[in-house]
Short mmCIF file of C-alpha atoms in Angstrom, two decimals:
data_model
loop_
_atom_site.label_atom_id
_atom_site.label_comp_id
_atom_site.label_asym_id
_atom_site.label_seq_id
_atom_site.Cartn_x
_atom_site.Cartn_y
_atom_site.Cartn_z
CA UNK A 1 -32.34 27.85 -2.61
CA UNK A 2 -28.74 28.68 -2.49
CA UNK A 3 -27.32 31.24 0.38
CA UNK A 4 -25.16 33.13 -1.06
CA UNK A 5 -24.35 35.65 1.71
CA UNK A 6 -20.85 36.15 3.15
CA UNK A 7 -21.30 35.32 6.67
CA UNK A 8 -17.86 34.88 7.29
CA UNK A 9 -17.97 33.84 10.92
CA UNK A 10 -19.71 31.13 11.92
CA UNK A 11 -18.74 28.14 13.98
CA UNK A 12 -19.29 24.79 15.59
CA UNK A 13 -18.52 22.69 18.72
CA UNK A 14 -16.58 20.12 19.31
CA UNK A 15 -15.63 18.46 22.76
CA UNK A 16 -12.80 19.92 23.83
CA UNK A 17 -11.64 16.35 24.33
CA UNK A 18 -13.42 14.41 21.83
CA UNK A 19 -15.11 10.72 22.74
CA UNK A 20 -12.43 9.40 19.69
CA UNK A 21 -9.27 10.82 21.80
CA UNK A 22 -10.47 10.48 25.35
CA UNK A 23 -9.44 7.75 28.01
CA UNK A 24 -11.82 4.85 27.10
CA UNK A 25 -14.14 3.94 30.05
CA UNK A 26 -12.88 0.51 30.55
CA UNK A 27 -9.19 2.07 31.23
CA UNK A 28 -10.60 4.55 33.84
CA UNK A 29 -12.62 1.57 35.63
CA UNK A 30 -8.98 -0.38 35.17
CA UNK A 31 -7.63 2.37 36.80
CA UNK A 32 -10.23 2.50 40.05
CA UNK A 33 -9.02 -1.58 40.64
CA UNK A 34 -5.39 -0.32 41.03
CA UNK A 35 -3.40 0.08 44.50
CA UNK A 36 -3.50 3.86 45.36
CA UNK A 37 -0.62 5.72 43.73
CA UNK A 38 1.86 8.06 45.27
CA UNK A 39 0.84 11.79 44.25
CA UNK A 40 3.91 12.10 42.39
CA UNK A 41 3.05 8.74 40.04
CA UNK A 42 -0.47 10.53 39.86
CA UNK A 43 1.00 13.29 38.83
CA UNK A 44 3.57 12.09 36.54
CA UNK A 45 0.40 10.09 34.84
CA UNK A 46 -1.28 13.04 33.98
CA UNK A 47 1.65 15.11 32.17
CA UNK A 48 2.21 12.33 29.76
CA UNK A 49 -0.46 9.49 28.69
CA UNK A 50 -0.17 7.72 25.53
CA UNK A 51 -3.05 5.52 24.16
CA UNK A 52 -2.43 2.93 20.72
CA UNK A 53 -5.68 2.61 18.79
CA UNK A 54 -5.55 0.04 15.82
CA UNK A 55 -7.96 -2.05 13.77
CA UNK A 56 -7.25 -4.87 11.51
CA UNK A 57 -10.14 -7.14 9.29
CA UNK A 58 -10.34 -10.47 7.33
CA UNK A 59 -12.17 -9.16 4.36
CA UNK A 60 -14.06 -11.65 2.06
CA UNK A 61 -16.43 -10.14 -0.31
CA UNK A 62 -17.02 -8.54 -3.70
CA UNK A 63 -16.59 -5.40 -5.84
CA UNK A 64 -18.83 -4.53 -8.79
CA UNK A 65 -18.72 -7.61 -11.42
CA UNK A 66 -15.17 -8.66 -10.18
CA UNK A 67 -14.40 -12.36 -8.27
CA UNK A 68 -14.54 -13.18 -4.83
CA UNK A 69 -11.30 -11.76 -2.76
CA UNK A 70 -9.87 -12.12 0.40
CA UNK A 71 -7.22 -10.35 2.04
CA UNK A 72 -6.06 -8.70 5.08
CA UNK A 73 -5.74 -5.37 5.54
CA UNK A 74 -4.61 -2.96 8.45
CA UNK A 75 -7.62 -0.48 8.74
CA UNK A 76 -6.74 1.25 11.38
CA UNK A 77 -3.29 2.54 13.48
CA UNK A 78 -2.84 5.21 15.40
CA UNK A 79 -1.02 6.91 18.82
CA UNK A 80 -2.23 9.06 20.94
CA UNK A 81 -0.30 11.53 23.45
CA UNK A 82 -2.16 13.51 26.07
CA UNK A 83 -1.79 15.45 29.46
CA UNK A 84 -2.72 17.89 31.83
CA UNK A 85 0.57 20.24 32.52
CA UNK A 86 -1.54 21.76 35.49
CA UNK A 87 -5.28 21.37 35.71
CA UNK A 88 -6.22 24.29 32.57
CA UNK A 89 -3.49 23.65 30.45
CA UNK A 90 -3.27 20.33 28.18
CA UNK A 91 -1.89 18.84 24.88
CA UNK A 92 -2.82 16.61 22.72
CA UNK A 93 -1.12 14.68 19.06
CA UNK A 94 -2.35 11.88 17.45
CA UNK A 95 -0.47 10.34 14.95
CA UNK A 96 -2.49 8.57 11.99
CA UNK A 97 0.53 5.58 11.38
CA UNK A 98 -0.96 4.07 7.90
CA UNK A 99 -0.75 7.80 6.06
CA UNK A 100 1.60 9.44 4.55
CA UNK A 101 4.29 11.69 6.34
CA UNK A 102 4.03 14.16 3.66
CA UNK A 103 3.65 17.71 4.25
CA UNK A 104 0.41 19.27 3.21
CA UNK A 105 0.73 23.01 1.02
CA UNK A 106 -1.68 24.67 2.55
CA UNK A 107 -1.38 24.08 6.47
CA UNK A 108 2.09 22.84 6.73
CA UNK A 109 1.19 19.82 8.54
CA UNK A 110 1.77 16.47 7.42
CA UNK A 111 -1.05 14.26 6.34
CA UNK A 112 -0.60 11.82 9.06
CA UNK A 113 -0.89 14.15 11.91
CA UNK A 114 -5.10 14.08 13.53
CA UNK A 115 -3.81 16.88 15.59
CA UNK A 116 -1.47 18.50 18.03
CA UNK A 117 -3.20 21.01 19.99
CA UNK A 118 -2.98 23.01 23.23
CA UNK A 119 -6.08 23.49 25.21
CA UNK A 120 -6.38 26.23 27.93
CA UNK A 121 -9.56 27.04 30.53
CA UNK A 122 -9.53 30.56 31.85
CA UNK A 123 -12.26 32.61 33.59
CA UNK A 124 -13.31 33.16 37.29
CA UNK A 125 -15.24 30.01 36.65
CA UNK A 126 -13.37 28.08 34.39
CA UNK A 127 -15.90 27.89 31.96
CA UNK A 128 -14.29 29.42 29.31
CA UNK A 129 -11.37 27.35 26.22
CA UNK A 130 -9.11 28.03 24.16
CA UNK A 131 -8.02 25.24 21.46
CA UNK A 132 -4.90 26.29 19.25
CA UNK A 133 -3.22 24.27 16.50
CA UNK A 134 -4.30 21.60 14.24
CA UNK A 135 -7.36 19.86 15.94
CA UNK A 136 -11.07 17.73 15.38
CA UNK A 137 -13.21 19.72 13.21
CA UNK A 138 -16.08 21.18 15.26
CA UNK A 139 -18.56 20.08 13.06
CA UNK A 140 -22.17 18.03 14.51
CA UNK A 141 -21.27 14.42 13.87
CA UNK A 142 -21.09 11.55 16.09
CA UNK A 143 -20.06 9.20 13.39
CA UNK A 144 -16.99 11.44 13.34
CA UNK A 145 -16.46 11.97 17.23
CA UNK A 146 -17.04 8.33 17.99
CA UNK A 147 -13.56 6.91 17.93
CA UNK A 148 -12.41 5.97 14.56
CA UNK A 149 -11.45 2.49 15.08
CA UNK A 150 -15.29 2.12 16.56
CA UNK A 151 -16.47 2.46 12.73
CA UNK A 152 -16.31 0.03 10.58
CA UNK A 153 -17.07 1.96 7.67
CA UNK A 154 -17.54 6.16 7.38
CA UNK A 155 -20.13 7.75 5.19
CA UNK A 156 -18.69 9.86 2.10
CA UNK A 157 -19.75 12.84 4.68
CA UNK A 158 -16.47 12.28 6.83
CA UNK A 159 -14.69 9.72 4.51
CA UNK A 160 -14.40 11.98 1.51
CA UNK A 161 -16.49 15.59 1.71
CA UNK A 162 -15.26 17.13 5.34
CA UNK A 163 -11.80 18.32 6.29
CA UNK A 164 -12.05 16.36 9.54
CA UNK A 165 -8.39 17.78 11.15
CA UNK A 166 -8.00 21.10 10.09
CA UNK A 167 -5.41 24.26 11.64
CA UNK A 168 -7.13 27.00 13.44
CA UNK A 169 -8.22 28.10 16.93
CA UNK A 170 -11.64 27.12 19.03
CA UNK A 171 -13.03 29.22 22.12
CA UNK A 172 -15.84 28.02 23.88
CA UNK A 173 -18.16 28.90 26.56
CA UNK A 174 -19.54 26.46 29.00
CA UNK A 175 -22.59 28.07 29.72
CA UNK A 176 -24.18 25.79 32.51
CA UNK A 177 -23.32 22.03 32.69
CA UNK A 178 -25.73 20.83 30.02
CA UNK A 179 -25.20 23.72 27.10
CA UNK A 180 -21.50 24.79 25.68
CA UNK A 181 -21.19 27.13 22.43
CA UNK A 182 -18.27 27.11 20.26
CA UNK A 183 -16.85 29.00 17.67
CA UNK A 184 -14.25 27.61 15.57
CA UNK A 185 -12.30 29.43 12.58
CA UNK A 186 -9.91 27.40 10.43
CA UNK A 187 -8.47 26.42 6.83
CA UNK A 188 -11.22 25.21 4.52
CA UNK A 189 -8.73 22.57 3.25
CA UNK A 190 -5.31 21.24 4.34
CA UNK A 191 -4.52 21.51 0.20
CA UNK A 192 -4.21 24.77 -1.48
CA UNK A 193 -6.46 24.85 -4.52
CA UNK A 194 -4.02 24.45 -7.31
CA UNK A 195 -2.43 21.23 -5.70
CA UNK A 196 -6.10 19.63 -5.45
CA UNK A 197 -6.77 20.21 -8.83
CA UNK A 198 -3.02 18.62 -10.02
CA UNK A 199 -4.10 16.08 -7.47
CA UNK A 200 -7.36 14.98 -9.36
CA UNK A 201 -5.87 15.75 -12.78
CA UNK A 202 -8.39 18.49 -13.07
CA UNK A 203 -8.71 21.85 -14.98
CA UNK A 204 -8.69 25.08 -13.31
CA UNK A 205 -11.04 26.65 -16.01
CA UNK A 206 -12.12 30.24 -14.69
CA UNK A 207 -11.37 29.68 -10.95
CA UNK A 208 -8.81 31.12 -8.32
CA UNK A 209 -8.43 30.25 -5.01
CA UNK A 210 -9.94 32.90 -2.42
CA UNK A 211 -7.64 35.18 -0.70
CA UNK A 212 -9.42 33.91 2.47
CA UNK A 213 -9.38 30.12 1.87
CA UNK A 214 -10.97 30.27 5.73
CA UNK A 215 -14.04 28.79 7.50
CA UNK A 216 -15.51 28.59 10.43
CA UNK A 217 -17.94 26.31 12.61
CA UNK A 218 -20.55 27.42 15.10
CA UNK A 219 -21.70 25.03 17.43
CA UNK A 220 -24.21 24.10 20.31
CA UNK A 221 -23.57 21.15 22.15
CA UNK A 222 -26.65 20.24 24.94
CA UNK A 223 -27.16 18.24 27.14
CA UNK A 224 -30.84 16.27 28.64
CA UNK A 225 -32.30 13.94 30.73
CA UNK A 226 -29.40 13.57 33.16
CA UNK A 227 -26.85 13.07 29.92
CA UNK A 228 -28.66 10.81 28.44
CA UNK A 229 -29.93 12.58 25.40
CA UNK A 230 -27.31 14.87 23.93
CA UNK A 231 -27.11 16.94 20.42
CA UNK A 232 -24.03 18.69 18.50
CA UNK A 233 -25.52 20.87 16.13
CA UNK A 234 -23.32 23.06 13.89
CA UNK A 235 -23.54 25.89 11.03
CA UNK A 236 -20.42 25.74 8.75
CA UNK A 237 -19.17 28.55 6.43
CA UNK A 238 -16.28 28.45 4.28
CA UNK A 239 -14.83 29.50 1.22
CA UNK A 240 -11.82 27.95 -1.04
CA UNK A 241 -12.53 29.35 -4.66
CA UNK A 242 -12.91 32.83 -4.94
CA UNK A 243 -16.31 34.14 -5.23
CA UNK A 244 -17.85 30.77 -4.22
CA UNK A 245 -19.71 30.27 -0.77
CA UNK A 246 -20.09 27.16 1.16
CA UNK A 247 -22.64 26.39 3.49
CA UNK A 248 -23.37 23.32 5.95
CA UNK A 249 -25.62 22.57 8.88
CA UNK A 250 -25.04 19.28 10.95
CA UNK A 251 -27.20 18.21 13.11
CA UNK A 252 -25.77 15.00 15.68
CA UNK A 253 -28.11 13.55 17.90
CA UNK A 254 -27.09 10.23 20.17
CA UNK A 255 -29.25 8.48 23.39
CA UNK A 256 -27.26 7.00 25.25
CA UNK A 257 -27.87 4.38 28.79
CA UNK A 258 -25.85 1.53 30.71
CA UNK A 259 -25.46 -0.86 28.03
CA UNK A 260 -27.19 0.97 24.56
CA UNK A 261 -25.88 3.91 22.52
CA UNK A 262 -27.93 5.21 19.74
CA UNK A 263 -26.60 8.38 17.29
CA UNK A 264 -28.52 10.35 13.99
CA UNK A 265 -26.83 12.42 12.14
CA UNK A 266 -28.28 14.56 9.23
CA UNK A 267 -26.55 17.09 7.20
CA UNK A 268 -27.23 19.62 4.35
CA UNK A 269 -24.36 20.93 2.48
CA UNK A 270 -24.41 23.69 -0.27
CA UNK A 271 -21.27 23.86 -2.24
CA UNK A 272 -20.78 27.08 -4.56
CA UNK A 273 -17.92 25.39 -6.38
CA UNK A 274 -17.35 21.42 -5.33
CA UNK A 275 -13.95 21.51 -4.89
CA UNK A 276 -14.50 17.80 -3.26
CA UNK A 277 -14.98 17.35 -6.85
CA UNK A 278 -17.16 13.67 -5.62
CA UNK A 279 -20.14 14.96 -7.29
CA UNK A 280 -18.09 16.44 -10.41
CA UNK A 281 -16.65 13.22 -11.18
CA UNK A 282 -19.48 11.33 -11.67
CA UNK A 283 -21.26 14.24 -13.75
CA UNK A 284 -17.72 14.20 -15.97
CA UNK A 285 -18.51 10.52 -16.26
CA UNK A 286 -21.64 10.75 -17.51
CA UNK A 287 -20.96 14.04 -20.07
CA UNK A 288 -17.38 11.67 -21.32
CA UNK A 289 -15.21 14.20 -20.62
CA UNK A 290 -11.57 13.34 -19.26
CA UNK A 291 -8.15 14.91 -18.34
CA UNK A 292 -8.16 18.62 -18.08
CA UNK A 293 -11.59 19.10 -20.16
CA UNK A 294 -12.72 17.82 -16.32
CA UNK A 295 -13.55 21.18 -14.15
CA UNK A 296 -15.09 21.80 -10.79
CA UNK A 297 -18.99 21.80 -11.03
CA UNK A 298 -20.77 24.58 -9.14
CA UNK A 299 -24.17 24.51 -7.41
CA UNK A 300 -23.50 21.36 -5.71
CA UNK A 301 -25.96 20.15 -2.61
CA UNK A 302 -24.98 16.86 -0.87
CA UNK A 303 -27.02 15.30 1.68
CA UNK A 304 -26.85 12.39 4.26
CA UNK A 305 -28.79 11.01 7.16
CA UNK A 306 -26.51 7.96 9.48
CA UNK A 307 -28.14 6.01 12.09
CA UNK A 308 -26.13 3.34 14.58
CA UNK A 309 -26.84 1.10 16.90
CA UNK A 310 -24.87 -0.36 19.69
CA UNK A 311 -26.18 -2.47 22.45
CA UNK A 312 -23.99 -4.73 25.31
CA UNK A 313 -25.87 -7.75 25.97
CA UNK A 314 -23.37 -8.95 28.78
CA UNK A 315 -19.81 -7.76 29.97
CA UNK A 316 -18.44 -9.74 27.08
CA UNK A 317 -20.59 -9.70 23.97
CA UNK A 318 -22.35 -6.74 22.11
CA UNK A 319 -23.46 -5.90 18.78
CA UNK A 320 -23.40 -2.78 16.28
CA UNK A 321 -25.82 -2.18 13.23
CA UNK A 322 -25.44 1.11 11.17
CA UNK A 323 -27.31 2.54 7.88
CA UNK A 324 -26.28 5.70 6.18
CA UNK A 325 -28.30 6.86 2.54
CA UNK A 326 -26.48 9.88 0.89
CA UNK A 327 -27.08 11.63 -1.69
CA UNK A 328 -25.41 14.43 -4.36
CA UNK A 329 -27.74 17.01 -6.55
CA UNK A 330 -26.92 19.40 -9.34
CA UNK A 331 -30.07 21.18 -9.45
CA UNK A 332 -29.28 23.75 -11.92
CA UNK A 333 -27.70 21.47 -14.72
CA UNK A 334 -31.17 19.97 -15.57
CA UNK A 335 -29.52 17.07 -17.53
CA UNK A 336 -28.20 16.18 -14.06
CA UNK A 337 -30.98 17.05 -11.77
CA UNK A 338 -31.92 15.98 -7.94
CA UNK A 339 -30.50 13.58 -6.07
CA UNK A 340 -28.44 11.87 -9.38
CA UNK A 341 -25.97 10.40 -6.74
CA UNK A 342 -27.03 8.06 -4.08
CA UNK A 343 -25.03 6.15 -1.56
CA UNK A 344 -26.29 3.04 1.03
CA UNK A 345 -23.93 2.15 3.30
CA UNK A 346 -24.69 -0.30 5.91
CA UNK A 347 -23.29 -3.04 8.27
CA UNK A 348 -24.12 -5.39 11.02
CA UNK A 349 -21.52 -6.93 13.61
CA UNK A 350 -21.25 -9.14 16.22
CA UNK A 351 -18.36 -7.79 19.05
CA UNK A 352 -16.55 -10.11 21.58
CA UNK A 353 -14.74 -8.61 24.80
CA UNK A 354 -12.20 -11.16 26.16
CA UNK A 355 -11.06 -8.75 29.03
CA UNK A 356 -13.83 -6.42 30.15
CA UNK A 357 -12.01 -4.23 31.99
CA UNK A 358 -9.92 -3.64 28.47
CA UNK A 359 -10.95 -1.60 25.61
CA UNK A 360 -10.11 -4.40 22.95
CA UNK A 361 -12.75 -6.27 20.71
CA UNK A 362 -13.14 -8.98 17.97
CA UNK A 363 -15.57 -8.84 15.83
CA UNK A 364 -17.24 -10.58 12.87
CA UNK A 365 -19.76 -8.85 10.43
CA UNK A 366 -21.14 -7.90 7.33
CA UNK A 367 -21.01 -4.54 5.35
CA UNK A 368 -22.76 -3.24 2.82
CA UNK A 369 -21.93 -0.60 0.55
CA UNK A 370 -23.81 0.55 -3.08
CA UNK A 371 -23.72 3.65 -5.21
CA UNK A 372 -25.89 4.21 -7.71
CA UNK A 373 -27.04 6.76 -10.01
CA UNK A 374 -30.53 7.91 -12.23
CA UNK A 375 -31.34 6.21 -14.89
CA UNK A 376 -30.53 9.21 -16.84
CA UNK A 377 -27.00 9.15 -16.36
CA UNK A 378 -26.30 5.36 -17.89
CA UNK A 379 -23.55 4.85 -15.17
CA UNK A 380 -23.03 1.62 -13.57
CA UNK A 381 -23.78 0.55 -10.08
CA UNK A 382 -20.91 0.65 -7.87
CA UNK A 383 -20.92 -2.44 -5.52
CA UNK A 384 -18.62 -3.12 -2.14
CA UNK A 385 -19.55 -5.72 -0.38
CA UNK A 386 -17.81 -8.03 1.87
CA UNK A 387 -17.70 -10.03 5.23
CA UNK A 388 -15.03 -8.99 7.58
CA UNK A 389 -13.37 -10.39 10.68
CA UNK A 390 -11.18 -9.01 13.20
CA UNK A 391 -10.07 -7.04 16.27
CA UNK A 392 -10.18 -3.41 17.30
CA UNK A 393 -8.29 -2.50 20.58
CA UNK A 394 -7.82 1.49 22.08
CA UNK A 395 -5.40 0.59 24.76
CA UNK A 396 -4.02 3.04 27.53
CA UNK A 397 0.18 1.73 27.05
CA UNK A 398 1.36 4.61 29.27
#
């Protein structure tokens, strides 16, 4: 049943310094083979480090009824800047190269901008944060922490439904070396309401945005068996439409050893207005209605469960397989019903390290992607299919 209680505060964690922005491993075992630095090298190092992350993929394949195409296409491009200004105070901006520059009318930041952030550890023990600025979303999903140009393909759950980089402030509390809590409070979108409606060519019908267009995560992030079993697990609240709550629980789990890392996600989301509007265009579809007659749907659940596998065989060549199944439900518009929306995503690759000591891949693989709908709803399958071949590289320039 729908929540419908205004909980206001609530929160998740997020790594302070998430697995997608840190200093890959290979870079910090590059680092142990290097001559001892001066201290004031070292120390220059650690004020200013900048990282370029980038994918880019042969793809051959298939959408829906069309013909067989091939092209090339740029994936994935980004920068990173980091540092430590003393040992509790850091910064971090990541630039997203292949978006727009534009500036964004709720948050003031531009679309291309992951984050820029401050980070600051305080307490007799150091084991309290503070995160300020636009940063990762503290929500409980390792397909999202895992560094984006690790993923060759993101569920709708990241891709389409969460505001991944979003303005606000974080505090957590480490409370022993295996359990941190976090609470996070933040805009519920980087859009205000009536510029995602012009966006989608949408209606406004009867709604207003809130006067609190606010959310916030609240996380546990654990730790077991010596680090090798670890969870994220978050409760979201939010609220963009007036009168209309939004509730979400995440729940990340990942193994991880030597040479094998393993991560489930699951997720439950309860939209009171789907101002995503993915499940509202597909119920638009099916009623024929277009332009403006098109509104936000309410009473919206979506669903999805992501499992991925990655194993290193050798120092050179590894291997990733992943499987999401999604799905969207409209409950209380019975012509709708349960579960009317479902996604499969999938994909298997092969991964090649020519330099093991760097953080740079090729790869060749197969994904899978299919969306289809009940029976009731007479709408076509949606088909996206293809082979793909390239290189993925998170390199440490500076």
């Amino acid at each position: 049943m729908k929540i419908r209680t205004s909980i206001g505060v609530v929160l998740c964690a997020v790594c302070p310094m998430m697995a997608s922005a840190q200093t890959p491993v290979d870079s910090l075992k590059q680092e142990k083979e290097k001559p001892e630095a001066t201290k004031a090298v070292a120390k220059d190092a650690s004020i200013f480090n900048l990282n370029v992350l980038g994918r880019t993929s042969l793809n051959i394949g298939q959408q829906s009824n069309r013909d067989l195409n091939a092209s090339f296409r740029l994936d994935e491009t980004r920068l990173l800047l980091s540092g430590h200004l003393n040992p509790d105070l850091s910064y971090k901006v990541r630039f997203r190269l292949n978006r727009s520059f534009g500036t964004t009318t709720q948050d003031n930041g531009s679309r291309a901008l992951d984050y820029a952030q401050v980070n600051y550890r305080f307490g007799k023990q150091k084991d309290w944060e503070v995160i300020l600025g636009k940063q990762a979303a503290a929500v409980g999903s390792y397909e999202f922490v895992n560094n984006p140009v690790y993923e060759y393909i993101f569920t709708d759950y990241v891709d389409r439904l969460l505001n991944l980089f979003v303005v606000g402030a974080t505090f957590s509390h480490q409370i022993n070396p295996n359990h941190n809590f976090q609470l996070q409070v933040y805009n519920t979108s980087t859009e205000t309401l009536d510029q995602l409606i012009k966006t989608a060519g949408y209606g406004a019908a009867e709604f207003k945005q809130s006067n609190r267009p606010m959310g916030a995560y609240l996380t546990w992030q654990g730790s077991f068996l010596n680090k090798a079993l670890q969870t994220k697990w978050s409760y979201n609240y939010n609220q963009l439409i007036a009168g209309a709550d939004n509730h979400s629980v995440s729940l990340a789990n990942m193994y991880q050893s030597k040479r094998t890392k393993v991560y489930l996600d699951l997720q439950y989301s309860d939209y009171g207005v789907d101002h995503t509007m993915l499940a509202s265009n597909a119920i638009h579809a099916f009623r024929g209605n277009s332009g403006t007659d098109r509104t936000m749907r309410k009473d919206v659940v979506y669903k999805s469960a992501v499992l991925r596998f990655d194993h290193q065989f050798t120092n050179h060549w590894g291997m990733s397989v992943k499987g999401a199944y999604e799905t969207a439900s409209a409950s209380k518009d019975k012509e709708v019903g349960q579960n009317f929306r479902r996604n499969w995503t999938g994909y298997a690759a092969l991964e090649y390290k020519p330099v093991p000591t760097k953080d740079w891949k090729l790869f060749a693989g197969y994904i899978d992607n299919k969306i289809s709908y009940k029976n009731r709803l007479g709408l076509p399958t949606e088909k996206n299919n293809r082979f793909i071949l390239g290189t993925y590289f998170n390199l440490s320039a500076i």
